[in-house]
Coordinates of C-alpha atoms in Angstrom, one line a residue:
M86 CA 0.0 0.2 -0.4
S87 CA 1.1 2.8 -0.9
L88 CA 0.9 6.6 -0.7
F89 CA -0.2 8.8 -3.5
A90 CA -2.1 12.6 -3.9
L91 CA -3.4 12.8 -7.1
G92 CA -5.4 16.3 -9.0
L93 CA -5.5 18.4 -10.8
N94 CA -4.3 22.5 -10.3
H95 CA -4.4 26.4 -11.4
H96 CA -0.9 25.1 -12.7
T97 CA -2.0 21.7 -14.8
A98 CA -5.8 22.8 -15.4
P99 CA -8.1 26.1 -16.5
L100 CA -10.3 27.3 -14.8
A101 CA -13.5 25.4 -17.3
V102 CA -11.3 22.9 -16.8
R103 CA -11.2 23.0 -12.2
E104 CA -15.2 23.6 -11.9
R105 CA -16.3 20.4 -13.3
M106 CA -13.6 19.1 -10.8
T107 CA -14.9 20.2 -8.0
F108 CA -16.6 18.3 -4.8
L109 CA -19.3 20.4 -2.7
P110 CA -18.1 20.0 1.2
E111 CA -21.2 18.8 1.8
S112 CA -21.8 15.9 -1.1
L113 CA -17.8 15.1 0.0
P114 CA -19.1 12.5 3.6
D115 CA -20.5 10.2 0.8
A116 CA -18.0 10.6 -2.5
L117 CA -15.8 8.5 0.2
G118 CA -17.8 6.8 1.5
E119 CA -18.7 5.5 -2.0
L120 CA -14.6 6.0 -3.0
T121 CA -13.7 3.6 -0.8
R122 CA -16.3 1.0 -1.4
A123 CA -16.1 0.2 -5.0
R124 CA -12.6 1.8 -5.1
P125 CA -9.3 -0.5 -3.6
V126 CA -8.6 2.6 -1.3
Q127 CA -7.6 2.0 2.4
E128 CA -7.5 5.6 3.1
A129 CA -8.8 8.7 1.6
A130 CA -8.9 12.8 1.9
I131 CA -10.7 15.2 -0.7
L132 CA -9.6 18.9 -0.9
S133 CA -11.4 21.2 -3.3
T134 CA -11.2 24.6 -3.2
C135 CA -10.8 26.9 -5.7
N136 CA -7.4 26.8 -7.4
R137 CA -7.5 22.9 -6.8
T138 CA -9.0 19.4 -6.3
E139 CA -6.7 16.9 -4.7
L140 CA -6.9 13.4 -3.4
Y141 CA -4.4 11.8 -0.8
C142 CA -5.0 8.4 -0.6
A143 CA -3.5 5.4 0.4
T144 CA -4.3 2.2 -2.4
N145 CA -2.3 -0.3 -4.5
D146 CA -4.1 0.6 -7.3
P147 CA -4.0 4.9 -7.9
D148 CA -5.1 4.8 -11.4
S149 CA -8.5 3.0 -10.1
A150 CA -9.1 6.1 -7.9
L151 CA -8.5 8.3 -10.5
D152 CA -10.9 6.6 -12.8
W153 CA -13.6 7.1 -10.0
M154 CA -12.8 11.0 -9.8
A155 CA -13.2 11.4 -13.9
Q156 CA -16.4 8.9 -13.6
Y157 CA -18.1 11.3 -10.8
H158 CA -18.0 13.7 -12.4
R159 CA -18.9 12.4 -15.6
I160 CA -15.5 13.4 -17.0
G161 CA -13.8 10.5 -19.8
A162 CA -10.4 9.7 -18.0
Q163 CA -9.1 10.3 -21.5
E164 CA -10.5 14.1 -21.8
L165 CA -9.4 15.0 -18.2
A166 CA -5.2 12.8 -18.7
P167 CA -3.4 15.5 -20.0
Y168 CA -4.0 17.9 -16.9
I169 CA -3.6 15.6 -14.1
Y170 CA -0.7 14.6 -11.7
R171 CA -0.1 11.6 -10.0
L172 CA 2.8 11.8 -7.5
E173 CA 3.4 9.3 -4.9
H174 CA 5.0 8.3 -1.9
Q175 CA 8.2 11.0 -1.5
Q176 CA 6.6 13.0 -3.8
A177 CA 2.8 13.5 -2.2
V178 CA 4.4 13.7 1.5
R179 CA 6.1 16.3 -0.5
H180 CA 3.3 17.9 -2.4
V181 CA 1.5 17.7 1.1
F182 CA 3.4 19.5 3.5
R183 CA 4.2 22.2 0.5
V184 CA 0.4 22.5 0.2
A185 CA -0.1 23.4 3.7
S186 CA 2.3 26.0 3.4
G187 CA 0.8 28.5 1.0
L188 CA 3.8 27.5 -1.0
D189 CA 1.7 25.9 -4.5
S190 CA -1.1 28.1 -4.2
M191 CA -2.0 30.6 -6.0
V192 CA -0.7 33.5 -4.2
L193 CA 2.2 32.8 -2.8
G194 CA 1.6 31.8 1.0
E195 CA -1.7 32.6 1.9
P196 CA -3.2 31.1 5.1
Q197 CA -6.4 29.9 3.9
I198 CA -4.9 27.0 2.4
L199 CA -4.4 25.7 5.8
G200 CA -7.9 25.8 6.8
Q201 CA -9.0 24.5 3.0
M202 CA -6.8 21.2 4.0
K203 CA -8.3 21.3 8.1
Q204 CA -11.9 21.3 7.1
A205 CA -11.0 18.3 4.5
V206 CA -9.5 15.9 6.8
R207 CA -12.5 16.0 9.4
L208 CA -14.6 16.2 6.9
A209 CA -12.7 12.9 5.9
E210 CA -12.3 11.3 9.6
G211 CA -16.6 11.8 9.7
A212 CA -16.8 9.8 6.8
G213 CA -14.4 7.7 8.4
T214 CA -11.6 7.1 6.0
L215 CA -9.1 8.4 7.4
G216 CA -6.2 6.2 8.3
A217 CA -3.0 5.9 10.7
L218 CA -1.3 6.5 7.0
L219 CA -3.0 10.0 6.4
H220 CA -4.2 11.3 9.9
T221 CA -0.3 11.4 11.0
L222 CA 0.7 12.6 7.6
F223 CA -2.2 16.2 7.9
Q224 CA -0.9 16.4 11.7
R225 CA 3.0 16.3 10.7
S226 CA 1.6 18.9 7.0
F227 CA 0.1 21.2 9.8
A228 CA 3.4 21.4 12.2
V229 CA 5.4 21.7 9.4
A230 CA 3.0 24.8 7.9
K231 CA 3.0 26.6 11.2
E232 CA 7.4 25.9 11.4
V233 CA 7.3 28.0 7.7
R234 CA 4.8 31.0 8.6
S235 CA 6.4 31.7 11.9
T236 CA 10.4 31.3 10.7
T237 CA 10.2 32.2 7.6
A238 CA 8.3 35.7 5.1
I239 CA 6.0 33.3 3.3
G240 CA 3.1 35.4 4.7
A241 CA 4.1 38.5 4.5
N242 CA 3.2 41.4 2.0
I243 CA 0.3 39.3 0.3
V244 CA -1.8 41.2 -1.6
S245 CA -5.1 38.7 -1.1
M246 CA -8.0 38.4 -3.9
A247 CA -10.5 40.4 -2.1
A248 CA -7.3 43.3 -2.4
A249 CA -7.3 42.8 -5.8
A250 CA -10.7 43.2 -6.1
V251 CA -10.5 46.4 -4.7
H252 CA -7.9 47.3 -6.8
L253 CA -9.6 46.2 -10.3
S254 CA -13.0 48.3 -8.7
E255 CA -11.3 52.0 -9.0
R256 CA -9.3 51.2 -11.5
I257 CA -12.7 51.6 -13.7
F258 CA -14.0 53.8 -11.5
G259 CA -11.1 55.7 -9.3
S260 CA -12.7 56.2 -6.4
L261 CA -15.0 53.7 -4.8
S262 CA -17.1 56.3 -3.1
G263 CA -19.9 57.1 -4.9
Q264 CA -20.6 53.3 -6.6
R265 CA -23.4 50.5 -5.4
V266 CA -21.5 46.9 -3.7
L267 CA -23.0 43.2 -4.0
C268 CA -21.3 40.8 -2.0
V269 CA -23.1 37.8 -3.1
G270 CA -23.0 34.7 -0.3
A271 CA -21.3 34.8 3.3
G272 CA -18.4 32.4 3.3
E273 CA -15.0 33.3 5.0
M274 CA -13.9 34.9 1.2
M275 CA -17.3 37.2 0.7
E276 CA -16.1 37.8 4.5
L277 CA -13.0 39.2 3.4
C278 CA -14.7 41.4 0.6
A279 CA -16.5 42.9 2.4
A280 CA -13.9 43.7 4.8
H281 CA -11.2 44.8 1.9
F282 CA -14.7 47.6 0.2
A283 CA -17.2 48.6 3.3
G284 CA -12.2 49.5 4.0
C285 CA -13.0 52.3 0.9
T286 CA -16.8 53.5 1.9
P287 CA -18.2 53.0 -0.8
R288 CA -22.2 54.4 -0.8
E289 CA -23.5 51.2 -0.5
M290 CA -22.5 47.7 0.5
V291 CA -25.9 44.5 0.2
I292 CA -25.2 41.2 0.5
A293 CA -27.3 38.4 -0.3
N294 CA -27.4 35.1 1.0
R295 CA -29.8 31.5 0.3
T296 CA -30.5 32.4 4.2
L297 CA -30.9 36.7 4.9
D298 CA -30.2 35.8 8.7
R299 CA -26.5 35.1 8.3
A300 CA -26.8 37.6 4.6
Q301 CA -27.5 40.1 7.8
A302 CA -25.4 39.1 10.4
L303 CA -22.5 39.1 7.7
A304 CA -23.9 43.2 7.2
S305 CA -24.4 44.1 10.3
R306 CA -20.8 43.7 11.2
F307 CA -19.8 46.5 8.3
E308 CA -22.2 49.1 8.7
R309 CA -21.6 52.0 10.5
S310 CA -22.4 55.9 10.4
D311 CA -20.7 56.3 7.4
L312 CA -21.5 53.2 5.9
K313 CA -24.6 51.2 5.0
V314 CA -25.0 48.4 4.7
G315 CA -28.3 46.3 3.6
A316 CA -28.6 42.0 3.2
I317 CA -30.5 40.7 0.2
R318 CA -31.7 37.0 -0.1
L319 CA -30.8 35.8 -3.6
D320 CA -33.6 35.2 -5.4
E321 CA -33.8 39.1 -5.0
L322 CA -31.1 39.0 -7.6
G323 CA -32.6 39.4 -10.8
E324 CA -34.8 42.8 -9.8
R325 CA -31.7 44.8 -7.9
L326 CA -28.7 44.1 -9.9
A327 CA -29.3 47.1 -11.6
E328 CA -29.0 49.6 -8.8
F329 CA -24.7 48.0 -7.6
D330 CA -22.2 48.9 -10.1
I331 CA -20.2 46.7 -8.5
V332 CA -20.9 42.3 -7.9
L333 CA -18.7 39.9 -6.3
S334 CA -19.9 36.8 -6.3
C335 CA -18.7 33.5 -4.0
T336 CA -20.7 30.6 -3.1
A337 CA -20.7 27.2 -3.5
S338 CA -23.8 26.8 -5.7
P339 CA -22.5 23.8 -8.7
L340 CA -24.6 26.1 -11.8
P341 CA -24.5 29.9 -12.3
I342 CA -26.6 32.2 -10.5
I343 CA -25.9 35.0 -12.7
G344 CA -27.2 34.7 -16.2
L345 CA -26.5 36.2 -19.0
G346 CA -30.4 37.7 -19.6
M347 CA -30.5 38.6 -16.0
V348 CA -27.3 41.2 -16.8
E349 CA -28.6 41.4 -20.2
R350 CA -31.9 43.6 -18.2
A351 CA -29.7 45.1 -15.8
L352 CA -27.4 46.7 -18.0
K353 CA -30.6 48.4 -19.8
Q354 CA -32.3 49.5 -16.3
R355 CA -29.0 50.8 -16.5
R356 CA -28.8 52.7 -19.5
H357 CA -25.4 51.0 -20.0
R358 CA -23.2 52.6 -16.9
P359 CA -20.8 50.1 -16.4
I360 CA -20.4 47.3 -13.7
V361 CA -17.1 45.8 -12.1
M362 CA -18.1 42.2 -12.0
V363 CA -15.6 39.5 -9.9
D364 CA -16.3 35.5 -9.8
L365 CA -14.6 33.9 -7.2
A366 CA -16.0 30.9 -7.2
V367 CA -15.0 27.5 -8.3
P368 CA -17.6 26.6 -10.3
R369 CA -18.6 29.6 -11.1
D370 CA -21.2 31.7 -10.5
I371 CA -21.9 34.2 -13.1
E372 CA -21.9 32.5 -16.9
G373 CA -18.9 33.6 -18.8
E374 CA -20.8 34.6 -21.9
V375 CA -21.1 37.8 -20.0
D376 CA -18.1 38.6 -20.2
K377 CA -18.6 39.7 -24.2
L378 CA -20.9 41.9 -22.8
G379 CA -19.5 45.4 -24.1
D380 CA -20.9 47.4 -20.2
V381 CA -19.1 44.4 -18.6
F382 CA -15.5 44.1 -16.9
L383 CA -16.4 40.4 -15.2
Y384 CA -12.3 38.7 -13.7
T385 CA -12.5 34.9 -12.7
V386 CA -9.7 34.2 -10.1
D387 CA -8.0 34.0 -12.7
D388 CA -7.9 37.1 -14.0
L389 CA -6.9 38.4 -9.8
A390 CA -4.2 36.0 -10.2
Q391 CA -2.1 38.2 -12.2
I392 CA -3.2 40.6 -9.6
V393 CA -2.0 38.9 -6.7
D394 CA 1.8 39.1 -7.5
S395 CA 2.6 42.3 -5.2
G396 CA 5.3 41.6 -3.2
L397 CA 5.6 38.0 -5.0
E398 CA 9.5 38.7 -5.3
A399 CA 10.5 39.6 -1.4
R400 CA 7.7 35.8 -0.6
Q401 CA 9.6 34.2 -3.3
A402 CA 13.3 34.6 -1.5
A403 CA 11.1 32.7 1.9
V404 CA 10.9 30.0 -0.8
V405 CA 14.4 28.2 -0.4
E406 CA 14.0 28.8 3.6
A407 CA 10.1 27.3 3.7
Q408 CA 11.4 25.1 1.4
A409 CA 14.3 23.2 3.3
I410 CA 12.4 22.9 6.6
I411 CA 9.9 20.4 4.3
D412 CA 12.2 18.8 2.9
A413 CA 13.6 17.9 6.3
R414 CA 10.0 16.7 8.3
V415 CA 9.3 14.7 4.7
A416 CA 12.7 13.2 6.0
N417 CA 11.1 12.4 9.2
F418 CA 7.5 11.0 8.1
L419 CA 9.7 9.6 6.0
Q420 CA 12.1 8.1 9.0
W421 CA 8.1 6.7 10.9
V422 CA 6.2 5.6 7.2
Q423 CA 10.0 2.9 7.6
A424 CA 9.9 1.9 11.6
R425 CA 5.5 1.7 10.5
E426 CA 6.2 -0.9 8.2
A427 CA 8.7 -2.3 10.3
V428 CA 6.5 -2.6 12.9
P429 CA 4.4 -7.0 12.0
A430 CA 8.0 -8.1 11.4
I431 CA 9.7 -6.5 15.0
R432 CA 5.5 -8.5 16.2
A433 CA 6.9 -11.3 14.4
L434 CA 10.2 -11.9 16.1
R435 CA 9.5 -10.6 19.7
G436 CA 6.5 -12.6 19.4
H437 CA 8.8 -16.0 18.4
A438 CA 11.4 -14.9 21.0
E439 CA 8.8 -15.0 23.5
D440 CA 7.7 -18.1 22.7
M441 CA 10.7 -20.1 22.6
R442 CA 11.4 -18.3 26.5
A443 CA 8.0 -19.5 27.7
A444 CA 8.7 -23.0 27.2
E445 CA 12.5 -23.3 27.9
L446 CA 11.0 -21.5 31.4
D447 CA 8.1 -24.9 32.0
R448 CA 10.6 -26.6 31.5
A449 CA 13.2 -25.3 34.1
L450 CA 10.2 -24.9 35.9
R451 CA 9.7 -28.9 35.7
A452 CA 13.4 -29.1 36.3
I453 CA 13.3 -27.8 39.8
A454 CA 10.3 -29.3 41.1
R455 CA 11.5 -32.8 40.3
G456 CA 14.6 -31.5 42.4
E457 CA 17.3 -30.6 40.2
S458 CA 20.1 -27.8 40.9
P459 CA 19.4 -24.6 40.2
E460 CA 22.4 -23.7 38.5
R461 CA 22.4 -26.4 35.9
V462 CA 18.6 -25.7 35.8
L463 CA 19.9 -21.9 34.8
D464 CA 22.9 -23.3 33.2
T465 CA 20.5 -25.4 31.3
L466 CA 17.9 -23.2 30.6
S467 CA 20.6 -19.9 29.1
R468 CA 22.2 -22.4 26.4
N469 CA 19.2 -23.2 25.1
L470 CA 17.2 -20.2 25.0
T471 CA 21.4 -19.2 23.5
N472 CA 21.2 -21.3 21.0
K473 CA 17.3 -20.9 19.4
L474 CA 17.9 -17.6 18.5
L475 CA 21.0 -17.3 17.6
H476 CA 20.6 -21.1 15.5
G477 CA 18.6 -18.7 12.0
P478 CA 21.7 -15.9 12.1
T479 CA 24.5 -18.8 12.2
R480 CA 22.4 -21.7 9.5
M481 CA 21.9 -18.4 7.4
L482 CA 25.3 -18.0 7.4
N483 CA 26.6 -21.4 7.5
E484 CA 24.6 -21.8 3.9
A485 CA 25.2 -18.1 2.3
P486 CA 26.4 -18.5 -1.2
P487 CA 30.0 -16.7 -1.5
Q488 CA 27.8 -13.1 -2.8
A489 CA 26.1 -12.8 -0.2
R490 CA 27.9 -13.0 2.8
E491 CA 29.5 -10.5 3.2
Q492 CA 26.2 -8.4 3.3
I493 CA 24.9 -11.0 5.6
E494 CA 27.8 -11.1 7.9
G495 CA 27.6 -7.0 8.0
L496 CA 24.1 -7.7 8.2
V497 CA 24.7 -9.8 12.0
K498 CA 27.8 -7.7 13.2
R499 CA 24.9 -4.7 12.9
L500 CA 21.9 -7.0 14.6
F501 CA 24.7 -8.2 17.4
P502 CA 27.4 -5.4 17.9
Q503 CA 28.8 -6.7 20.7
H504 CA 30.0 -10.1 19.0
G505 CA 30.6 -8.2 16.0
G506 CA 33.6 -6.2 17.2
D507 CA 31.3 -2.7 16.6
A508 CA 30.1 -1.3 19.5

C-alpha cells in the first residue's frame, strides 16, 4: 500500500476544467465512502478549493482512484488525463507539506489553504476514511505549515484576492465612494471582500445570500455611521442587480446564479452604465458569456492571479528557507513510515522469542520441581535460549552463497555489535 496525491490545480488546468472537478463540502462524506467501498482504496481525503481538487489516498491501484474521480464528475478519463498529476510516496508527502504551507497556492504564502485542508481532514474523519497513515501525514503537514510561517517571510506582503478585487474596481471607477457594491454569498471569501470594500467607504454595500439571517449577520458587522450595509435574499438578485456598480460573487452553487439574460436586463435598466463583476467561485457563479457584453468588466480567480503577484519577489526569497524546512520534515515522516512498515516483522520476531522463552521457562520450572540443581537448570536454560535464538543467524551464515555472505555478515554485526567488534 502506497501513499498518493492525485489531482489537478491552477498550474495544470484552466478554470473551465477545474470547475468541473469540484466537490461540494456537503457531498464529500458520501463521495469518500463511495470511493473506499467501490475501489481498492484503504484511506482517502479530498481537498477541493477554487484552485485545486486533490485526492490523497493509500492504495496499490492509483489508476482505479483516478478513474473513480473521472466517473464521479462524468468526465472521460482521456479528456482529464492532460491535466492530472500523480505523485507517489516521497513526492506526495512533499506536495502535501507544500500545499499546507502555501507554497503551491495561486497567491504564494496565502493562509486560507491551511484552514481548507483542516476542513478536508475533518470531513474525512467524519466519513471514516482517515487511517493512521493519512492522519499522521496531515498532523505533520499542519506542524510544518506552522513552522514555515513562524520562521520565514512566506506570508509577508500578501495581496489577497479581496484586495485585488478592490484594485480592479478602482481601476475602472477611480474612487469607490460613489459606487454601490453587492457581495453575493456570506462565506469566508465574501467576508474578506466585504471588509476590504467597507474600508473604501462605498456609497452602499449589500450582502445577498440564500439565508437572509446569515446575510443580515454579516451586514451588521460592517454597518457604521458613514456606511449603509443591507441584506437581501438570492432570489431578489434579478430585480435588484441593476442597482449595483460592483458585483462580487463567491457561493458554493454547482450552477451559475447570475446568467447572461439577468445581466442584459440589468444593463438595460442602467442605460449601459458599466458594471464590474468579480467571480471568485469555482464552479463559476456568473455565466462566462457575460464577458462578451460591452459594458461589463468580468474577472475570474485566474484573472486576479496577475494582480496578486505584487510583493511576490520578497516572498519568493523565503521559498528557499521554507523548502529546506519541508525537506527535513519529509525525511522525518518517511522515517516514521519505514519504522511503521517494520512493525509486523518486529512483532512476529518478539512473539517468536517470547514463545521460546516461555517454553524454556516451563521446562526449567519442571526440572526444579523434580529436584534438579537450580544452578544446573539455569545454566541449561541460558544455553538453550542462546542456541535457539542464534540458530537462524548461524544457519544463514553457514549456508549463504559467497556473493551474499559479506552482506549477511554486515547485517549480523549490526544486529549484535558487541559480538561483531563494532560496539
